[in-house]
Structure formats: C-alpha cells, structure tokens
Coordinates of C-alpha atoms (C1' of nucleotides) in Angstrom, one line a residue:
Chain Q
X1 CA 98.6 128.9 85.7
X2 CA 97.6 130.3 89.0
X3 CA 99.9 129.2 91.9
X4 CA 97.5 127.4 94.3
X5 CA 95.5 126.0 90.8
X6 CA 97.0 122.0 91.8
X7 CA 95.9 122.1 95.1
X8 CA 92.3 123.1 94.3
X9 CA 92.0 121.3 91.3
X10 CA 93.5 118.1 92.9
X11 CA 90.5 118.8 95.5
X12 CA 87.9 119.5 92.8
X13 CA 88.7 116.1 91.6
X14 CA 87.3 114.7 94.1
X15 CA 83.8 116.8 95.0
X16 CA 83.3 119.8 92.7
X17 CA 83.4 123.0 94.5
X18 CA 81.0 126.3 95.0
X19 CA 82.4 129.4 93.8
X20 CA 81.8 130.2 97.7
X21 CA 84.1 127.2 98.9
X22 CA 86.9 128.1 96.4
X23 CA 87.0 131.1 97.5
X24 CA 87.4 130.1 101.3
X25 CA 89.7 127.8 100.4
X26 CA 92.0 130.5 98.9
X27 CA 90.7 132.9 101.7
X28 CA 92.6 130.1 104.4
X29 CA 95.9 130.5 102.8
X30 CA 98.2 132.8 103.4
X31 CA 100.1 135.0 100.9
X32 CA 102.4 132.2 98.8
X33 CA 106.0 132.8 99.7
X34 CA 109.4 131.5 98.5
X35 CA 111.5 129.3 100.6
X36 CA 115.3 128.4 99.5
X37 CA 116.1 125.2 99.1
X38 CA 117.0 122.6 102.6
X39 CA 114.9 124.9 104.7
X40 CA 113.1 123.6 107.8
X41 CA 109.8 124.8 108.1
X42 CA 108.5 122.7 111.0
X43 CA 110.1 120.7 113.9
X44 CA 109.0 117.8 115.5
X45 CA 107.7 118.4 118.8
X46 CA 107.5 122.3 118.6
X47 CA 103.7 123.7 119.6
X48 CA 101.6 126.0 117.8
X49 CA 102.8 124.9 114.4
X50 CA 101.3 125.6 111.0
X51 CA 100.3 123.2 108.5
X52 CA 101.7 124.4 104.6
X53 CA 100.0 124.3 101.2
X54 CA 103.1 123.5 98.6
X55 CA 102.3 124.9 95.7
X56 CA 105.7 124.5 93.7
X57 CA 108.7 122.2 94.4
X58 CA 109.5 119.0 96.3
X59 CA 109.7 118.3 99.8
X60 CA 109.7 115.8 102.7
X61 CA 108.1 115.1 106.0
X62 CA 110.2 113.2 108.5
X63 CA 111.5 112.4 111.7
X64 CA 115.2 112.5 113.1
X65 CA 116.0 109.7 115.5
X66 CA 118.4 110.5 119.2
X67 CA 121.3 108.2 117.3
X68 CA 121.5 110.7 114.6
X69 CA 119.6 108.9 111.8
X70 CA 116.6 109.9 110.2
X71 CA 113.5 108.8 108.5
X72 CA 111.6 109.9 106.3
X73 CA 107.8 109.9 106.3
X74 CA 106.7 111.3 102.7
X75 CA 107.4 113.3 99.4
X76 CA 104.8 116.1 99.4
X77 CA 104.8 117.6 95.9
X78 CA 102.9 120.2 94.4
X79 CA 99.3 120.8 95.7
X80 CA 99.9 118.7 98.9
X81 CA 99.2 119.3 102.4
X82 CA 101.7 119.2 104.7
X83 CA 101.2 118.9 108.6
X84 CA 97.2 118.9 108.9
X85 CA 97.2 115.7 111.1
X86 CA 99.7 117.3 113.5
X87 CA 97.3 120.5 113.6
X88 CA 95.2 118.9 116.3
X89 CA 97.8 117.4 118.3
X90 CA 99.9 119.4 121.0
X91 CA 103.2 119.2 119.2
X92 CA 103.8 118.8 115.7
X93 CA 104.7 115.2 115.1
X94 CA 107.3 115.4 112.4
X95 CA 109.8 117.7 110.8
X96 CA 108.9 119.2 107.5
X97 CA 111.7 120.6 105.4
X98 CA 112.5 121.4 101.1
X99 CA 114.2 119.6 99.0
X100 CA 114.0 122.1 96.4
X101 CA 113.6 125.9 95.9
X102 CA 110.1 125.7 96.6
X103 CA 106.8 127.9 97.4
X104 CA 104.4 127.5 100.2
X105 CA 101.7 129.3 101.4
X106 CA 100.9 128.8 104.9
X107 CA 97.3 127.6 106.7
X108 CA 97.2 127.9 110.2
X109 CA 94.6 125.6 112.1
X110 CA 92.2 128.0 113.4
X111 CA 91.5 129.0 109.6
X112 CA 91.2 125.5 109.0
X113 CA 88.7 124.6 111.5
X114 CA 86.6 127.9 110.3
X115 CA 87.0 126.9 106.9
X116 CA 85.5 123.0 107.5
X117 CA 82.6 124.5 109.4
X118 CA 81.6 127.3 107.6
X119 CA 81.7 124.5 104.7
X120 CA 81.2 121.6 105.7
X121 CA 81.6 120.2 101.5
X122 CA 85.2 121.5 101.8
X123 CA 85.8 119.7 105.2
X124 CA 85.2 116.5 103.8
X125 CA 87.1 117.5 100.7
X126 CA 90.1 118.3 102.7
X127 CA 89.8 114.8 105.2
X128 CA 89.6 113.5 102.2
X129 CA 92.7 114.8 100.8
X130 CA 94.7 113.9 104.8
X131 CA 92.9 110.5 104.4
X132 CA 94.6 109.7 100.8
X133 CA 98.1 110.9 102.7
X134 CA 97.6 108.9 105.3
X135 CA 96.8 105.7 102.6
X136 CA 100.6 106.7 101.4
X137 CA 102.4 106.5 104.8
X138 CA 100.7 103.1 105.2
X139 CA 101.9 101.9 101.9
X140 CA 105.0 103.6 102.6
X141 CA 104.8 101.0 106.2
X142 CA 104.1 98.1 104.0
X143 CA 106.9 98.7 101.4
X144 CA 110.0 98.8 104.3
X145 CA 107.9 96.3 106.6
X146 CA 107.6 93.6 103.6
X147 CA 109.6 94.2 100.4
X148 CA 113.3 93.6 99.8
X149 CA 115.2 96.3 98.8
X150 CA 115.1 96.2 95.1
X151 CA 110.9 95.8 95.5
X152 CA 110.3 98.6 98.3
X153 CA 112.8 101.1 95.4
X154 CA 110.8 100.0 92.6
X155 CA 107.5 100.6 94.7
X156 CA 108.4 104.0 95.3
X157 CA 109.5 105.4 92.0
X158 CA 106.7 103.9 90.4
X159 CA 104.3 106.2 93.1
X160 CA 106.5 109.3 92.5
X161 CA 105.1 108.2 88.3
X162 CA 101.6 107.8 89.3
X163 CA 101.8 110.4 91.4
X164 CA 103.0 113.2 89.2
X165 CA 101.3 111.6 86.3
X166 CA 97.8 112.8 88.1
X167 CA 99.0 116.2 88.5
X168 CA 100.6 116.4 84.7
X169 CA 103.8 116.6 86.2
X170 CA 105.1 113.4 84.2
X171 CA 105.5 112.5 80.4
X172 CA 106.0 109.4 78.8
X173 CA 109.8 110.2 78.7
X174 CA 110.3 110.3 82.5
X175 CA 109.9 112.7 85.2
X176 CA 112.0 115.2 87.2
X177 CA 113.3 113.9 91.0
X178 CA 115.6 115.9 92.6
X179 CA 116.2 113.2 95.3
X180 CA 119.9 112.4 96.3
X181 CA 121.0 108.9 96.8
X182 CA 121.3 109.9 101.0
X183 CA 118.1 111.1 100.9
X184 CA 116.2 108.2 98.8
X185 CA 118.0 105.9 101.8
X186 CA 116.5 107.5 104.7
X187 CA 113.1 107.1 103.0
X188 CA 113.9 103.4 102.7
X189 CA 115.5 102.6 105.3
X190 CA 118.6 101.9 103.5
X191 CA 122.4 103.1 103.4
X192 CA 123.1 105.1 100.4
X193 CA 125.7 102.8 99.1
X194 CA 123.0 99.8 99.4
X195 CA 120.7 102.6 97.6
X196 CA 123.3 102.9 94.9
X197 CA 123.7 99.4 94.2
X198 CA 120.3 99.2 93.7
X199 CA 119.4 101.5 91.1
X200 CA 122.5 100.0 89.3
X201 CA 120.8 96.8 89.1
X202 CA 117.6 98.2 87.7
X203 CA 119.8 100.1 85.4
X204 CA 121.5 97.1 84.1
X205 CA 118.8 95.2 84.2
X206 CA 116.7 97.7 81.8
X207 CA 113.7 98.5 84.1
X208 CA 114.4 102.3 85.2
X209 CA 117.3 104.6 85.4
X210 CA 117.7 107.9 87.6
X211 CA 120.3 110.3 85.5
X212 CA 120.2 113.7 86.7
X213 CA 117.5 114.1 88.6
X214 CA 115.6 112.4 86.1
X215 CA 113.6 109.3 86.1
X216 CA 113.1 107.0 83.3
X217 CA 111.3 103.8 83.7
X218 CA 112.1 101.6 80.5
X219 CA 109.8 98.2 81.9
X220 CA 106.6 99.8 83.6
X221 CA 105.5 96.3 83.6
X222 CA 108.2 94.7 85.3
X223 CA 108.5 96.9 87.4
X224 CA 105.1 96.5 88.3
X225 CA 105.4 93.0 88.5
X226 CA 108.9 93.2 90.4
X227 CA 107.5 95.6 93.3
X228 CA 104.0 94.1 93.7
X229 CA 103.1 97.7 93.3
X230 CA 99.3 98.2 92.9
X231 CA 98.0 102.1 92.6
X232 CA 94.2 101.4 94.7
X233 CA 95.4 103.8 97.3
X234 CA 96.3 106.6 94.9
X235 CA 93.0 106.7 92.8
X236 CA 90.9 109.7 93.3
Chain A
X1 CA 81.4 100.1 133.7
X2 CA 79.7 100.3 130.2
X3 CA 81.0 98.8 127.6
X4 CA 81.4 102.3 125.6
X5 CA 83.0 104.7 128.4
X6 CA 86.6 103.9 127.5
X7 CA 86.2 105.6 123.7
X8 CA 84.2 108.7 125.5
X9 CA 86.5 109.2 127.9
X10 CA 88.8 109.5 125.9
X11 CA 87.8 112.1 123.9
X12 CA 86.6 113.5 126.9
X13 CA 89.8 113.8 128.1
X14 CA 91.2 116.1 125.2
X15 CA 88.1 118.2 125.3
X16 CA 85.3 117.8 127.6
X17 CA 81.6 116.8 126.1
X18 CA 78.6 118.1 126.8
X19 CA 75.6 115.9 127.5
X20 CA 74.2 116.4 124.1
X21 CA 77.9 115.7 122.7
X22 CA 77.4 112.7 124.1
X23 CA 74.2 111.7 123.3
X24 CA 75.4 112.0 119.5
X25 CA 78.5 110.1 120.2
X26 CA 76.3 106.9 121.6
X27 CA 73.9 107.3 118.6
X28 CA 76.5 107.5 116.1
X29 CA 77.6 103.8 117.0
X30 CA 75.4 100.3 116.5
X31 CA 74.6 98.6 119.6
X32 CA 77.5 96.1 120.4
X33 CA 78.3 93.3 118.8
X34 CA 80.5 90.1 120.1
X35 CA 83.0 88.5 117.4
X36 CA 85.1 85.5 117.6
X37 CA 88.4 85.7 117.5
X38 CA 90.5 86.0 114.2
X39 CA 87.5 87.3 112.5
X40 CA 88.0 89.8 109.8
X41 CA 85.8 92.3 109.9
X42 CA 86.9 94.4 106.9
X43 CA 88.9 93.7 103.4
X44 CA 91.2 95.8 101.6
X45 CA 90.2 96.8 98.4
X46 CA 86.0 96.4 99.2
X47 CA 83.7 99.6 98.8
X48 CA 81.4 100.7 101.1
X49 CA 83.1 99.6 104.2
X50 CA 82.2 100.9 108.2
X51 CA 84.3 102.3 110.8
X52 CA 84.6 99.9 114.1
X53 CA 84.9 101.1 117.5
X54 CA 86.9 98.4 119.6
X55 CA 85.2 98.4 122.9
X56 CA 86.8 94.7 124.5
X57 CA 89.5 92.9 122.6
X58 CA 92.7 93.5 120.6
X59 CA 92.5 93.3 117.2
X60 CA 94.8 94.3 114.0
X61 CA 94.6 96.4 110.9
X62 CA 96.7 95.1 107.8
X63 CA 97.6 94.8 104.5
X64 CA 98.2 91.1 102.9
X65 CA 100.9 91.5 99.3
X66 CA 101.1 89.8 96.2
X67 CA 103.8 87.4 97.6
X68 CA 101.8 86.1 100.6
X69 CA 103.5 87.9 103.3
X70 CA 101.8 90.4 105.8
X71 CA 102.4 93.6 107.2
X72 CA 100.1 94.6 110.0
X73 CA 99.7 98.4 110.4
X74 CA 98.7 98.7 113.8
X75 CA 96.8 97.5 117.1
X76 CA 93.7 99.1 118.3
X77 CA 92.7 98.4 121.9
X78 CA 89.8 98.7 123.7
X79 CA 88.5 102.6 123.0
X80 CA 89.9 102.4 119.7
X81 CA 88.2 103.4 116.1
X82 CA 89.7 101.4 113.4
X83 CA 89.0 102.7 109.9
X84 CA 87.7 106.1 110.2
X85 CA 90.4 107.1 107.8
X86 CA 88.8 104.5 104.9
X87 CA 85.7 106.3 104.9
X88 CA 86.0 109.0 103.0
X89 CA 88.1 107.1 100.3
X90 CA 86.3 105.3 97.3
X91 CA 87.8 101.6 99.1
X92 CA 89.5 100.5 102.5
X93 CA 92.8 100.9 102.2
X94 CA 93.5 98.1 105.0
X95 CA 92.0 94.8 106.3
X96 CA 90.7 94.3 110.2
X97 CA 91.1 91.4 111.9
X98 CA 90.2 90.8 115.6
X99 CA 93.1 88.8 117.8
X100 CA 90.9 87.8 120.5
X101 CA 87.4 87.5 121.6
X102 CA 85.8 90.5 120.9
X103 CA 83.1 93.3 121.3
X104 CA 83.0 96.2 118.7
X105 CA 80.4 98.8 117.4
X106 CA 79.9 99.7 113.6
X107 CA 79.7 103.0 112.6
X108 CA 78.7 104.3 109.2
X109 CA 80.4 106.8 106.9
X110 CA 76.6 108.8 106.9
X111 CA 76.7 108.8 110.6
X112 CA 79.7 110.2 111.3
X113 CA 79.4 113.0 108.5
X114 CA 75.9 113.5 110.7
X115 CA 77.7 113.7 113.6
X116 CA 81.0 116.3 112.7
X117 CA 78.6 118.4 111.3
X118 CA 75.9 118.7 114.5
X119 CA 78.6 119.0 116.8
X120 CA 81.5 120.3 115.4
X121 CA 83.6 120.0 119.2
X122 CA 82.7 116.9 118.6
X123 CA 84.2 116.8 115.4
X124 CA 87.5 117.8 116.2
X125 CA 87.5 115.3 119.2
X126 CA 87.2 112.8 116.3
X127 CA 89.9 114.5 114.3
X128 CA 91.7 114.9 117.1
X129 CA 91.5 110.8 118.1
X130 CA 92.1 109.8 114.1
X131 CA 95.5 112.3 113.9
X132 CA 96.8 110.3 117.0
X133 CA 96.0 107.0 115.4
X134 CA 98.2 108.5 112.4
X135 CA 101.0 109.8 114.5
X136 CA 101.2 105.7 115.9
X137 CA 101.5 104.8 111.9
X138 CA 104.4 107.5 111.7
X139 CA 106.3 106.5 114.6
X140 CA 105.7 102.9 113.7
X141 CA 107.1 103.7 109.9
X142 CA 110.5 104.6 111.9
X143 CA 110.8 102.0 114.7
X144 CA 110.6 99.6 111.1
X145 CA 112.8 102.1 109.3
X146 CA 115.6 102.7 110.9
X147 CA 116.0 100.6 114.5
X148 CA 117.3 97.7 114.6
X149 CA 115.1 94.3 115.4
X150 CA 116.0 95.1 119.4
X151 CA 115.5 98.5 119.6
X152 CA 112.3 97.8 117.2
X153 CA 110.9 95.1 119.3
X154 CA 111.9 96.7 122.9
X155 CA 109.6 99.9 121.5
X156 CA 106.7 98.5 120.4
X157 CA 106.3 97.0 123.8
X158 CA 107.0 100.7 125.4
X159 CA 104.3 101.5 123.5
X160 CA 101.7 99.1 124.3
X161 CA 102.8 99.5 128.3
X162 CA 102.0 103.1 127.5
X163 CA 98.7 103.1 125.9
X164 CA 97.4 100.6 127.8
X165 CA 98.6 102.5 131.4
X166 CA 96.2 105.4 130.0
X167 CA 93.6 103.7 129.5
X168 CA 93.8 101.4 133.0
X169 CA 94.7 98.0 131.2
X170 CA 98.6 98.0 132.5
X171 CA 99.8 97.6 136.2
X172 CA 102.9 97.8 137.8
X173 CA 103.3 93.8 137.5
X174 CA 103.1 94.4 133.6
X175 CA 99.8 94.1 131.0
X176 CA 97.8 91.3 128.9
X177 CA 99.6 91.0 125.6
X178 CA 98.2 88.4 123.1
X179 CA 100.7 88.3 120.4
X180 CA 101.8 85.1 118.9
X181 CA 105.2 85.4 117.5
X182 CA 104.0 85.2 114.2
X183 CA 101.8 88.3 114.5
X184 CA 104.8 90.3 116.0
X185 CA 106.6 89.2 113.1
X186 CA 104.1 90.8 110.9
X187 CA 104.2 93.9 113.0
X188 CA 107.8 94.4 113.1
X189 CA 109.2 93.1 109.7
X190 CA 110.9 90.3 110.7
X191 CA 110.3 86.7 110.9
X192 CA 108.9 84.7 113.7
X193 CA 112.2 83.1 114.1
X194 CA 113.9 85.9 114.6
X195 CA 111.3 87.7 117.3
X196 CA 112.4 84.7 119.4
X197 CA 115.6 85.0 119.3
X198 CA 115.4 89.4 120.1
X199 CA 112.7 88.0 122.9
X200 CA 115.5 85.7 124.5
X201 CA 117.9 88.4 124.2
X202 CA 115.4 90.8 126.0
X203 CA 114.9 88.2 128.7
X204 CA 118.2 86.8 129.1
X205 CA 119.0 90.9 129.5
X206 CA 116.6 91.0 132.0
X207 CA 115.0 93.4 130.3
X208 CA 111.5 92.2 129.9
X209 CA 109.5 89.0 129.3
X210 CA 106.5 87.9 127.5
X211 CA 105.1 84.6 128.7
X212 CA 101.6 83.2 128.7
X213 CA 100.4 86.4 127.2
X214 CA 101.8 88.3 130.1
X215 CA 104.0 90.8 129.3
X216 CA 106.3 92.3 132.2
X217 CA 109.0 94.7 131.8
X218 CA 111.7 94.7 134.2
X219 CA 114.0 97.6 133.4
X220 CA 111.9 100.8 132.1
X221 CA 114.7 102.9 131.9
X222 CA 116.9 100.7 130.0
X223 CA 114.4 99.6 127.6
X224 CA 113.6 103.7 126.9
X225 CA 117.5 104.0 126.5
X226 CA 117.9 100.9 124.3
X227 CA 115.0 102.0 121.9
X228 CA 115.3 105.6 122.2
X229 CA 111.4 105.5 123.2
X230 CA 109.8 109.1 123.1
X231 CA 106.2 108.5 124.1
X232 CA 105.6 112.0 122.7
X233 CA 103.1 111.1 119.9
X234 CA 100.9 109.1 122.5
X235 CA 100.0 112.1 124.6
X236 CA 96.7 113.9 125.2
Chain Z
dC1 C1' 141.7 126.4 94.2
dG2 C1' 140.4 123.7 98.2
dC3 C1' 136.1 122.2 100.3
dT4 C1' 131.8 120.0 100.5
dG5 C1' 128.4 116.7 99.2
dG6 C1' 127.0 113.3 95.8
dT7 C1' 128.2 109.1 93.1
dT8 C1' 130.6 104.9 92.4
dT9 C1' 133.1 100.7 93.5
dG10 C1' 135.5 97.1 96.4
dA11 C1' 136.1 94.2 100.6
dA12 C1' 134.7 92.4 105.0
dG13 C1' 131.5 91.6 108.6
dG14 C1' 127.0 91.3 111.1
dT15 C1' 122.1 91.0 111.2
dC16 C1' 118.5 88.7 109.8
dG17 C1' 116.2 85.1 106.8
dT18 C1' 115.8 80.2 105.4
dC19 C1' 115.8 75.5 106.2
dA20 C1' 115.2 71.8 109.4
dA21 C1' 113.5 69.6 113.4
dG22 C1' 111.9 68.6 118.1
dA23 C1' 108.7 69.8 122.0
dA24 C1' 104.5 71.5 124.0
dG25 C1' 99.7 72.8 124.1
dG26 C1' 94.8 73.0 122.4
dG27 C1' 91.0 71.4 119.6
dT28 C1' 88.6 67.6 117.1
dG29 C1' 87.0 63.3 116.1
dG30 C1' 87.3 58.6 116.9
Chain I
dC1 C1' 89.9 58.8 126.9
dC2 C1' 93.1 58.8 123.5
dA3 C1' 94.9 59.6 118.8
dC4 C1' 95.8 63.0 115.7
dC5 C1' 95.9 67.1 114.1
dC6 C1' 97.5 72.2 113.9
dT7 C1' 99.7 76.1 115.7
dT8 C1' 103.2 78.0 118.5
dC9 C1' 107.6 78.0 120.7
dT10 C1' 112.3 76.9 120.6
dT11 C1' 117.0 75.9 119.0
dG12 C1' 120.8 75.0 115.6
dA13 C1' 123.3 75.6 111.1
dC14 C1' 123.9 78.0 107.0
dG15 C1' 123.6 81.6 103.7
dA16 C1' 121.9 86.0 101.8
dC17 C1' 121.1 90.7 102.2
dC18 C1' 122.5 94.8 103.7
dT19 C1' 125.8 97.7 106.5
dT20 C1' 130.2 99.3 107.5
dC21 C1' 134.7 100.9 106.3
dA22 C1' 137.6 102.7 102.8
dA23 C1' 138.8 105.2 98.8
dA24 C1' 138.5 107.3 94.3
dC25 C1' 136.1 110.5 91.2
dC26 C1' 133.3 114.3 90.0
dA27 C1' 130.6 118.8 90.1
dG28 C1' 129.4 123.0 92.3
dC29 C1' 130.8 126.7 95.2
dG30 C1' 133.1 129.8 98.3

DNA sequence: CGCTGGTTTGAAGGTCGTCAAGAAGGGTGG
DNA sequence: CCACCCTTCTTGACGACCTTCAAACCAGCG
C-alpha cells in the first residue's frame, strides 16, 4: 500500500476525486520523511509553521501550561491532518509532537491555499476533513467538561475503536495503542495514578483491558452504555 | 452603525476587503432577524442545518448528554458566525441557543460555498475567522482540563474582557456579562453551587465581581497571574 | 549494572458535588 | 394589586471523587 493511500482514501470517502485533484493533492505534500519517536514537530506560538500529513504512526496535538502541566488536544493517527486550523493564524496554536516512530510528510500553507483554489472540490474535501477534527476536540470538551472519570476513559477508547475501525486499523480482537498511563492522563485531565485506577476497574469489571499497548474491549455494549458514547460526529 | 459592520470589520481587520468583497459578504447573509431570548436556533444531530451570524446578543453553542447534563462549547458575541464548522458535515455537531434578546442572520451552506469560491480573499478571511473560533475550543478544552475551578473561572472572564475590548463592547469600568450561574456551570464543568462559591472567593479577593450582569475586574494583573491567561489565541 | 520511565498499590487530604433550605426578583393569573 | 409561581442567588453540612505523597516492582537502555 502506498504511503499517503489513508489520507486520500479517507478523503475520497467523502467526495470522490478527479485523477486531476489526486494528483494535486499528492503534488501539496512534500517528500514523506521518518521522524523518531517523542519528536516535536511544531510549537505553540512559533510563526510560519507547517501543517503535517501523518501517514504512519500515532501522535498528539497539545498544549503545555506555565505551571508545567499539559493538555492534550487530540490523537491524530494515520491519514490525519495535523495543524491546518493554525495555518491561518499568526502563530501556531498548539504543539504537535510523536508518540511513536512515525512518518510525516509536510504541507505548507501556501500549497494549501493553491491547492483549494485551483480545486475548489478538494477544498471542501479538505474543510471537510478540519471540520470532522474540529467535531473531535468538541467531543473531546464534552467528555472532561461532563463525564466522570471512568465515563470520559471509556468515551475515549471506544473513539480510538471507531476510529481505527474506519481506517482498518482495528480487528475484532483489539487494536494497537501505544499510549502511556502519563500520557492517557494529560488527555483527560487526570493524574496517572487516578488513570491507573481506572482501567483497573474496567478490567475487573470485564468491559476493556489495555495489556501492552493493546486494547481489548470485552463489553462494547456496556461500554457504550457506561460512557454515553454515541459515534454521530465520527460518521463520514 | 449597521447592524452587520462588526462581523466585516472584523475580517476587515485581518485582511482588508474590497468593495466587491464586500458586496458578497452582505449577500451571503439573510436580512436580519430578531429572536427572543433562550431560543434555540439549531439541534444537534438535525441535517441540513444554517450557519448564524450573531450581529446583537449573546448566545451559546452546546451539546446536551445522555444523562441530562450540559456542556456548553462556547459564546459567540456580536460579529460572531456560529456553525460554519457544521456545514460541511452530513449533521450539526452542536446545538445554538441564544442567552438574550437577539438579532442574527442565516446563512446557507450553498452560499457560502458561492462565496469562497468568487472571492477566494474572501475565503480565507472566513477560514481565517472559523480557525480562531477553533483555537477558543482549544484553549477552552485546557482551562476545563487542567486548571483548577479558580484559575478556570478567573480565565474565562479574561477572555470575554478581551474579546469584547476588540470589538468596543468592554470599558475600563468592566463589560455586560449575562451569565446565570447555571450557564457558567455548564461552561466551566462545575456545578452552579460551586461557581458561587469560586465567584465569592474572587470577590472577597478583590479580584473581580459579577453583579447585575456587570462584570468588573479589579486586579488585571493578578487575575493573568492566577489563571496563567495568554490571550495569544485571540489575536488578529 | 545503575538509571530512567512506566505500572501498581496504599494512605491521607483537598476540591468539588450533593443535599437541603432560605431569600430575592420577575412573570403570570387571579 | 396581590398571590403564586419559577428561576436564580446564597449559605451550610456532608460525602465522594480525585489528587498528592510515598514506595515497591518491572522493563528497557546506556
């Protein structure tokens, strides 16, 4: 499978394209390169950034805080955009770093704004694709604003399985997350210990269990039920 | 001063229109309309839904849950679009509800489309405007995430003394604020209750207050160093 | 082999939610 | 005009959830 093949195909899920706009689309990436895992590749309030294509890996958007805490905004996974909203603004808006050994190719806003005006089809497709993004970091706002802590964890591995169940990246016997217990906490907004308490209790209660970077979840209905979790905002 | 200047100038003000620019921006939007207060003018989950632009009034976009509870996303003011971000996916992702009396003006998915493709300056104005809507979300998924209900509360009113100084609704002597504890409950994840209490301790601080929809903050600096406020994401 | 970062568990404490209740203000209908 | 809502604001007492502090265990890695 071609390397950029998720993010175009996620894309021509929604509005088919022309040979032209796929090709344009590739045309406004650069080369794909190899980044090591725990690399930065933007910083929050730096100007001129670039926005990224990940084409392979996992990864997180996020933003530190003056009393040395952090949050964290999203999961990008394969075939997601990172840092198109901030490609209008003067600064970038949020860090953007991998979790994983990952590739990236790199999309740099002039290219972008060609790209939506020479086809106009692929513009839409691709404010489609930020507007679905931005659906997540308001579900994302509702699950920490709302939802206990056992719900809002629930919530969220239950999107990572929707989520990588659309791009084949999930079976029926689990899916890979390479997410530490520190790192699942400052997407919550919890303490890693209160993060570890909480998985045990969906362990021992038989709805999911995270072994290895490896997700299992044992009571998809339950856990539905449990997290109030409903997928409208994921659909295509 | 017409009722529409405040949403032109301000995309005048991150890149300057042209007469025709304009023109397109005025016909893009319904003539105004007047709405009650507390009147919800789109539901989560329903297909085929407008973008609003606020011209008079506050207002509120949210989600409702499962269990009854409420999380509101964020607070448009006068200038504001609510829902541009909807109208490329298949439903809303969010409910809009206005707070006071209010004038707005419906714009249609069609229209805008129109619009981004005739002027494409224009265009990226819009992109420009929805990417610093989003940037609010962000910053408002950490103040929930990982301040405290102080350091939450104290921020979100930096915020609004920000936005509406910009827009010439905020004096020295402090800014109309319409929030019943209930709704800032719903904003900030915590419980009417318990925004009383944080307002008290704010007061008896002398910090700010917020009485008779009149909000007045007393000690800027302290505030900004209590909340670790960073108006960065508001900026033009 | 020691170091670092992740996982796991326990104990104690603080923040925030729940329950309860009184006071004040605005709107409605008698 | 007044009685009767309903919503909001306010305060107190109590309890739950989550954090903080502390420590042990383990795996990977220099």
């Amino acid at each position: 499978m071609e390397t950029d093949t998720k993010f175009e195909r996620k894309l021509n899920a929604f509005l088919p394209l022309s040979e032209d706009e796929r090709k344009c689309l590739a045309e406004m990436q650069s080369p794909p390169r190899t980044v090591k895992r725990g690399q930065q590749l933007t910083e929050e309030g730096q100007t001129g950034q670039h926005a990224f294509v990940l084409l392979v890996g996992w990864a997180c958007s996020y933003k530190d805080l003056p009393n040395g805490s952090r949050q964290i905004i999203s999961f990008p996974v394969s075939g997601d955009v990172v840092g198109l909203r901030s490609i209008l603004l003067r600064t970038a808006d949020h860090s953007f770093s991998t979790l994983t050994e990952a590739t990236v190719s790199l999309v740099n806003a002039p290219n972008v704004l060609r790209c939506i005006h020479e086809h106009p089809r692929l513009g839409a497709a691709l404010l489609w694709s930020a507007s679905r993004d931005e659906a997540m970091v308001v579900e994302h706002l509702v699950n920490i604003g709302r939802r206990s802590a056992v719900e809002r964890t629930a919530h969220l591995f239950l999107e990572f399985a929707e989520r990588l169940l659309l791009i084949g990246e999930a079976t029926a016997s689990g899916f890979y997350c390479p997410l530490s217990q520190p790192v699942l906490g400052d997407a919550l907004g919890l303490t890693p210990i209160h993060v570890n308490r909480i998985l045990r209790r969906l362990r021992e209660q038989g709805l999911m269990t995270l072994h290895d970077s490896w997700v299992q979840i044992h009571d998809y209905r339950e856990m539905k039920k449990l997290s109030g979790f409903q997928g409208g905002y994921l659909e295509i």
